[in-house]
Short mmCIF file of C-alpha atoms in Angstrom, two decimals:
data_model
loop_
_atom_site.label_atom_id
_atom_site.label_comp_id
_atom_site.label_asym_id
_atom_site.label_seq_id
_atom_site.Cartn_x
_atom_site.Cartn_y
_atom_site.Cartn_z
CA MET X 1 2.88 -29.05 9.08
CA SER X 2 -0.39 -27.12 9.29
CA GLU X 3 -1.96 -25.51 12.33
CA ILE X 4 -5.46 -25.26 13.76
CA LYS X 5 -6.81 -22.48 15.93
CA ARG X 6 -7.81 -23.44 19.43
CA MET X 7 -11.42 -22.73 20.41
CA HIS X 8 -13.29 -23.55 23.62
CA PRO X 9 -13.94 -26.40 23.35
CA LEU X 10 -12.57 -28.14 20.28
CA LYS X 11 -15.43 -30.27 18.95
CA TYR X 12 -14.88 -33.56 17.14
CA ARG X 13 -16.99 -36.51 16.09
CA SER X 14 -14.56 -39.05 17.57
CA ILE X 15 -11.32 -39.00 19.55
CA PHE X 16 -8.82 -41.85 19.85
CA LEU X 17 -6.29 -41.91 22.72
CA SER X 18 -3.80 -44.64 23.50
CA ASP X 19 -0.92 -45.31 25.88
CA ILE X 20 -1.70 -42.75 28.58
CA HIS X 21 -0.05 -44.98 31.22
CA LEU X 22 -1.78 -43.68 34.34
CA GLY X 23 0.08 -45.00 37.37
CA PHE X 24 3.46 -44.63 35.66
CA ARG X 25 5.81 -41.81 36.62
CA GLY X 26 6.45 -40.95 32.98
CA CYS X 27 2.79 -40.20 32.24
CA GLN X 28 2.30 -36.60 31.08
CA ALA X 29 -0.95 -36.33 33.01
CA ARG X 30 -1.33 -32.56 32.95
CA PHE X 31 -1.27 -32.55 29.14
CA VAL X 32 -3.82 -35.40 29.08
CA LEU X 33 -6.11 -33.57 31.49
CA ASP X 34 -5.86 -30.33 29.55
CA PHE X 35 -6.67 -32.13 26.29
CA LEU X 36 -9.71 -33.86 27.78
CA GLN X 37 -11.00 -30.63 29.30
CA SER X 38 -10.46 -28.75 26.02
CA THR X 39 -12.33 -31.16 23.74
CA GLN X 40 -15.79 -32.59 23.15
CA CYS X 41 -16.77 -35.61 21.07
CA LYS X 42 -19.56 -38.10 20.45
CA GLN X 43 -17.23 -41.09 20.80
CA LEU X 44 -14.07 -41.43 22.86
CA TYR X 45 -11.95 -44.51 22.20
CA LEU X 46 -9.34 -45.44 24.82
CA VAL X 47 -7.04 -47.62 22.74
CA GLY X 48 -5.11 -49.52 25.38
CA ASP X 49 -2.47 -48.99 28.07
CA ILE X 50 -4.60 -46.32 29.67
CA VAL X 51 -3.63 -47.63 33.11
CA ASP X 52 -0.12 -49.06 33.58
CA LEU X 53 -0.59 -52.11 35.82
CA TRP X 54 2.94 -53.26 34.99
CA ALA X 55 4.41 -50.10 36.53
CA MET X 56 2.20 -50.30 39.59
CA LYS X 57 3.48 -53.79 40.44
CA GLY X 58 6.71 -52.08 41.42
CA GLY X 59 4.92 -49.76 43.84
CA LEU X 60 1.76 -47.70 43.77
CA TYR X 61 2.10 -44.32 42.10
CA TRP X 62 -1.18 -42.45 41.63
CA PRO X 63 -0.92 -38.68 42.14
CA GLU X 64 -3.94 -36.39 42.14
CA LEU X 65 -3.40 -35.44 38.49
CA HIS X 66 -3.87 -39.09 37.49
CA ASN X 67 -7.04 -39.20 39.55
CA GLN X 68 -8.31 -36.08 37.77
CA VAL X 69 -7.68 -37.65 34.36
CA ALA X 70 -9.68 -40.75 35.33
CA ARG X 71 -12.46 -38.60 36.76
CA GLU X 72 -12.64 -36.50 33.58
CA ILE X 73 -13.02 -39.65 31.46
CA PHE X 74 -15.85 -40.96 33.64
CA ASP X 75 -17.49 -37.52 33.67
CA LYS X 76 -17.47 -37.43 29.86
CA ALA X 77 -19.16 -40.83 29.78
CA ARG X 78 -21.73 -39.71 32.34
CA ARG X 79 -22.50 -36.57 30.29
CA GLY X 80 -23.31 -38.60 27.18
CA THR X 81 -20.04 -39.30 25.37
CA GLU X 82 -19.80 -42.93 24.26
CA VAL X 83 -16.56 -44.07 25.91
CA ILE X 84 -15.10 -47.38 24.76
CA PHE X 85 -12.07 -48.84 26.54
CA ILE X 86 -9.98 -51.33 24.57
CA PRO X 87 -7.33 -52.79 26.93
CA GLY X 88 -3.68 -53.13 25.96
CA ASN X 89 -0.86 -55.27 27.31
CA HIS X 90 -0.12 -52.97 30.27
CA ASP X 91 -3.77 -53.04 31.40
CA GLY X 92 -4.52 -56.51 30.05
CA LEU X 93 -6.26 -57.53 33.28
CA PHE X 94 -9.34 -55.75 31.96
CA ARG X 95 -9.49 -58.22 29.06
CA GLU X 96 -11.02 -60.61 31.56
CA HIS X 97 -14.03 -58.25 31.72
CA LEU X 98 -14.93 -57.76 28.06
CA ASP X 99 -18.39 -56.23 27.48
CA ALA X 100 -18.53 -55.17 31.13
CA ARG X 101 -19.25 -51.59 32.13
CA PHE X 102 -17.27 -49.57 34.62
CA GLY X 103 -19.59 -46.68 35.31
CA ASP X 104 -20.64 -45.67 31.79
CA VAL X 105 -17.41 -46.91 30.18
CA VAL X 106 -17.71 -50.17 28.23
CA VAL X 107 -14.81 -52.61 27.73
CA ARG X 108 -14.22 -54.13 24.28
CA ASP X 109 -11.43 -56.27 22.85
CA GLU X 110 -11.66 -54.45 19.51
CA VAL X 111 -14.15 -52.31 17.59
CA VAL X 112 -14.87 -51.54 13.95
CA HIS X 113 -15.40 -47.79 13.73
CA THR X 114 -17.22 -46.30 10.74
CA THR X 115 -16.25 -42.72 9.95
CA ALA X 116 -18.75 -40.09 8.88
CA ASP X 117 -17.68 -40.58 5.26
CA GLY X 118 -18.27 -44.34 5.41
CA ARG X 119 -14.78 -45.76 5.88
CA ARG X 120 -14.37 -48.71 8.24
CA PHE X 121 -11.43 -48.88 10.65
CA LEU X 122 -10.46 -51.69 13.00
CA VAL X 123 -9.64 -50.18 16.39
CA LEU X 124 -7.44 -52.19 18.77
CA HIS X 125 -4.35 -51.67 20.90
CA GLY X 126 -1.93 -53.57 18.66
CA ASP X 127 0.17 -55.67 21.03
CA LYS X 128 -1.09 -58.81 19.27
CA PHE X 129 1.14 -57.79 16.34
CA ASP X 130 4.23 -57.43 18.50
CA GLY X 131 6.11 -60.75 18.47
CA VAL X 132 8.27 -59.77 21.46
CA VAL X 133 5.25 -59.12 23.67
CA GLN X 134 3.39 -62.20 22.47
CA ASN X 135 6.24 -64.72 22.50
CA SER X 136 8.72 -63.45 25.08
CA LEU X 137 6.86 -61.66 27.85
CA TRP X 138 9.88 -61.63 30.16
CA LEU X 139 11.97 -59.93 27.45
CA ALA X 140 9.26 -57.35 26.88
CA LYS X 141 9.19 -56.51 30.58
CA LEU X 142 12.99 -56.25 30.66
CA GLY X 143 12.80 -53.82 27.77
CA SER X 144 10.07 -51.93 29.61
CA GLN X 145 12.37 -51.46 32.60
CA ALA X 146 15.12 -49.98 30.41
CA TYR X 147 12.52 -47.78 28.74
CA ASP X 148 11.31 -46.57 32.15
CA GLN X 149 14.85 -45.51 33.03
CA LEU X 150 15.14 -43.60 29.76
CA LEU X 151 11.87 -41.84 30.48
CA ALA X 152 13.05 -40.91 33.98
CA LEU X 153 16.04 -39.21 32.34
CA ASN X 154 13.64 -37.59 29.91
CA GLY X 155 11.70 -36.14 32.88
CA VAL X 156 14.84 -34.54 34.31
CA LEU X 157 15.67 -33.07 30.91
CA SER X 158 12.13 -31.75 30.57
CA ARG X 159 12.31 -29.94 33.91
CA VAL X 160 15.64 -28.35 32.95
CA ARG X 161 14.20 -27.20 29.62
CA SER X 162 11.18 -25.68 31.37
CA LEU X 163 13.51 -23.59 33.54
CA PHE X 164 14.79 -21.98 30.35
CA GLY X 165 11.28 -21.49 28.93
CA LEU X 166 11.66 -24.23 26.32
CA LYS X 167 8.80 -26.45 25.19
CA TYR X 168 8.43 -30.13 26.02
CA TRP X 169 10.77 -32.43 24.04
CA SER X 170 11.08 -36.20 24.27
CA LEU X 171 14.56 -37.72 24.34
CA ALA X 172 13.03 -41.21 24.10
CA GLY X 173 11.05 -40.21 21.03
CA TYR X 174 14.13 -38.66 19.41
CA LEU X 175 16.20 -41.79 19.94
CA LYS X 176 13.40 -43.98 18.62
CA HIS X 177 13.42 -42.03 15.36
CA LYS X 178 17.20 -42.24 15.06
CA VAL X 179 18.05 -45.81 16.06
CA LYS X 180 18.05 -48.09 13.00
CA ASP X 181 16.61 -51.16 14.76
CA ALA X 182 13.75 -49.10 16.22
CA VAL X 183 12.90 -47.68 12.81
CA SER X 184 12.92 -51.19 11.30
CA TYR X 185 10.70 -52.48 14.13
CA ILE X 186 8.17 -49.70 13.58
CA GLY X 187 8.03 -50.43 9.86
CA ASN X 188 7.47 -54.15 10.44
CA TYR X 189 4.74 -53.41 12.98
CA GLU X 190 2.94 -51.09 10.59
CA ARG X 191 2.99 -53.68 7.81
CA ALA X 192 1.65 -56.37 10.14
CA VAL X 193 -1.21 -54.10 11.20
CA ALA X 194 -2.03 -53.20 7.59
CA THR X 195 -2.10 -56.87 6.60
CA GLU X 196 -4.70 -57.59 9.31
CA ALA X 197 -6.95 -54.81 7.98
CA GLN X 198 -6.57 -56.17 4.44
CA HIS X 199 -7.59 -59.67 5.54
CA ARG X 200 -10.75 -58.23 7.09
CA ASN X 201 -11.60 -56.15 4.01
CA LEU X 202 -11.44 -52.93 5.99
CA ASP X 203 -10.28 -49.50 4.92
CA GLY X 204 -7.89 -48.89 7.76
CA MET X 205 -6.55 -49.58 11.21
CA ILE X 206 -6.37 -47.40 14.32
CA CYS X 207 -3.99 -48.62 17.02
CA GLY X 208 -1.37 -47.61 19.56
CA HIS X 209 1.18 -49.70 21.50
CA ILE X 210 4.51 -48.65 19.95
CA HIS X 211 4.44 -44.99 21.11
CA HIS X 212 4.95 -43.73 17.57
CA ALA X 213 2.22 -41.44 16.25
CA GLU X 214 1.71 -41.90 12.53
CA MET X 215 -0.92 -41.58 9.84
CA ARG X 216 -0.10 -42.88 6.37
CA GLU X 217 -0.99 -45.35 3.66
CA VAL X 218 0.57 -48.79 4.11
CA GLU X 219 -0.05 -51.23 1.27
CA GLY X 220 -3.32 -49.50 0.39
CA ILE X 221 -4.53 -49.40 4.00
CA SER X 222 -5.00 -46.23 6.05
CA TYR X 223 -2.71 -46.84 9.02
CA CYS X 224 -3.34 -44.58 12.02
CA ASN X 225 -1.40 -44.82 15.27
CA CYS X 226 -2.63 -42.58 18.11
CA GLY X 227 0.84 -42.28 19.62
CA ASP X 228 1.02 -41.86 23.39
CA TRP X 229 0.98 -39.52 26.39
CA VAL X 230 4.43 -40.43 27.69
CA GLU X 231 6.69 -39.31 24.83
CA SER X 232 4.72 -37.50 22.14
CA CYS X 233 1.39 -36.49 23.77
CA THR X 234 -0.67 -37.12 20.64
CA ALA X 235 -4.29 -37.86 19.78
CA LEU X 236 -6.11 -38.97 16.66
CA VAL X 237 -9.33 -37.05 16.01
CA GLU X 238 -12.16 -37.43 13.52
CA HIS X 239 -13.98 -34.34 12.31
CA HIS X 240 -17.71 -34.39 11.62
CA ASP X 241 -17.09 -34.87 7.88
CA GLY X 242 -14.97 -38.00 8.52
CA ARG X 243 -11.62 -36.28 8.05
CA LEU X 244 -8.90 -37.61 10.37
CA GLU X 245 -6.14 -35.58 11.98
CA LEU X 246 -3.26 -36.40 14.25
CA LEU X 247 -2.62 -33.74 16.90
CA ARG X 248 0.45 -33.21 19.08
CA TRP X 249 -0.85 -31.45 22.17
CA THR X 250 2.53 -30.39 23.59
CA ASP X 251 2.88 -28.03 20.63
CA ALA X 252 -0.22 -26.20 21.83
CA TYR X 253 1.53 -25.07 25.02
CA PRO X 254 4.91 -24.78 26.65
CA GLU X 255 5.64 -27.16 29.52
CA THR X 256 3.92 -24.91 32.07
CA LEU X 257 0.60 -24.71 30.17
CA THR X 258 0.45 -20.97 30.83
CA THR X 259 -0.19 -19.54 27.36
CA LEU X 260 -2.72 -20.22 24.63
CA GLU X 261 -1.13 -21.03 21.29
CA PRO X 262 -2.24 -23.00 18.20
CA ALA X 263 -2.26 -26.76 18.40
CA VAL X 264 -0.28 -28.49 15.68
CA VAL X 265 -1.69 -30.96 13.20
CA LEU X 266 0.91 -33.66 12.56
CA ALA X 267 -1.04 -35.27 9.75
CA GLN X 268 -4.47 -35.28 8.19
CA ALA X 269 -6.38 -37.35 5.68
CA SER X 270 -9.76 -37.10 4.00
#
């Protein structure tokens, strides 16, 4: 795992963020805000589940940090960054407003992004490839409730770790990597996404949805998953030469965000 030195700001050609889940208690909003304030880009893609309307049906939760994240996104758009919002299943209400603009943020169902080195990537949230979400919505929401409880436990654990000066660590993410059925589900999802890109004669796919950051070749297709800002706090970035990197922002700082340390590159590809 290689490292990059942090500068002020980090400048990229494009940034891809998914599954921020504003309005959900498990959202790691301070890491999101710090990332947005520490980076600049020409294009910012919000790849679904940016706002968690499912969570807010159980009661409004919108602290000031969540408001600051939203304001920072709109400020970037106002200052000239092209911001494209691609709704996911948790903020699917916005799919009724495709091609509309909210401030300077435009809503799209999907986008084909061309990198600086000429590769073409389909960018979408990815819930269309999840048979549980598509065919059994009630089951998906039941699973979401259990997941929310796991993340609540994860929050308690995180606060205890911070008392001992330990960095952020996701119990939910750890279990996802260890449970056999979860690993099988992730593999099936990745293959389904890669097949879609193949059918469209594209070079790759950029998505989110499953909260599992990854960048690898799947059946000859460059599969890139942005991850999330609930468990892993990850972002996919494109450099000005077209090179892609997957960053885990929690490795840049301890939980308190009080020191400046290198950010960690999870994966990179040319």
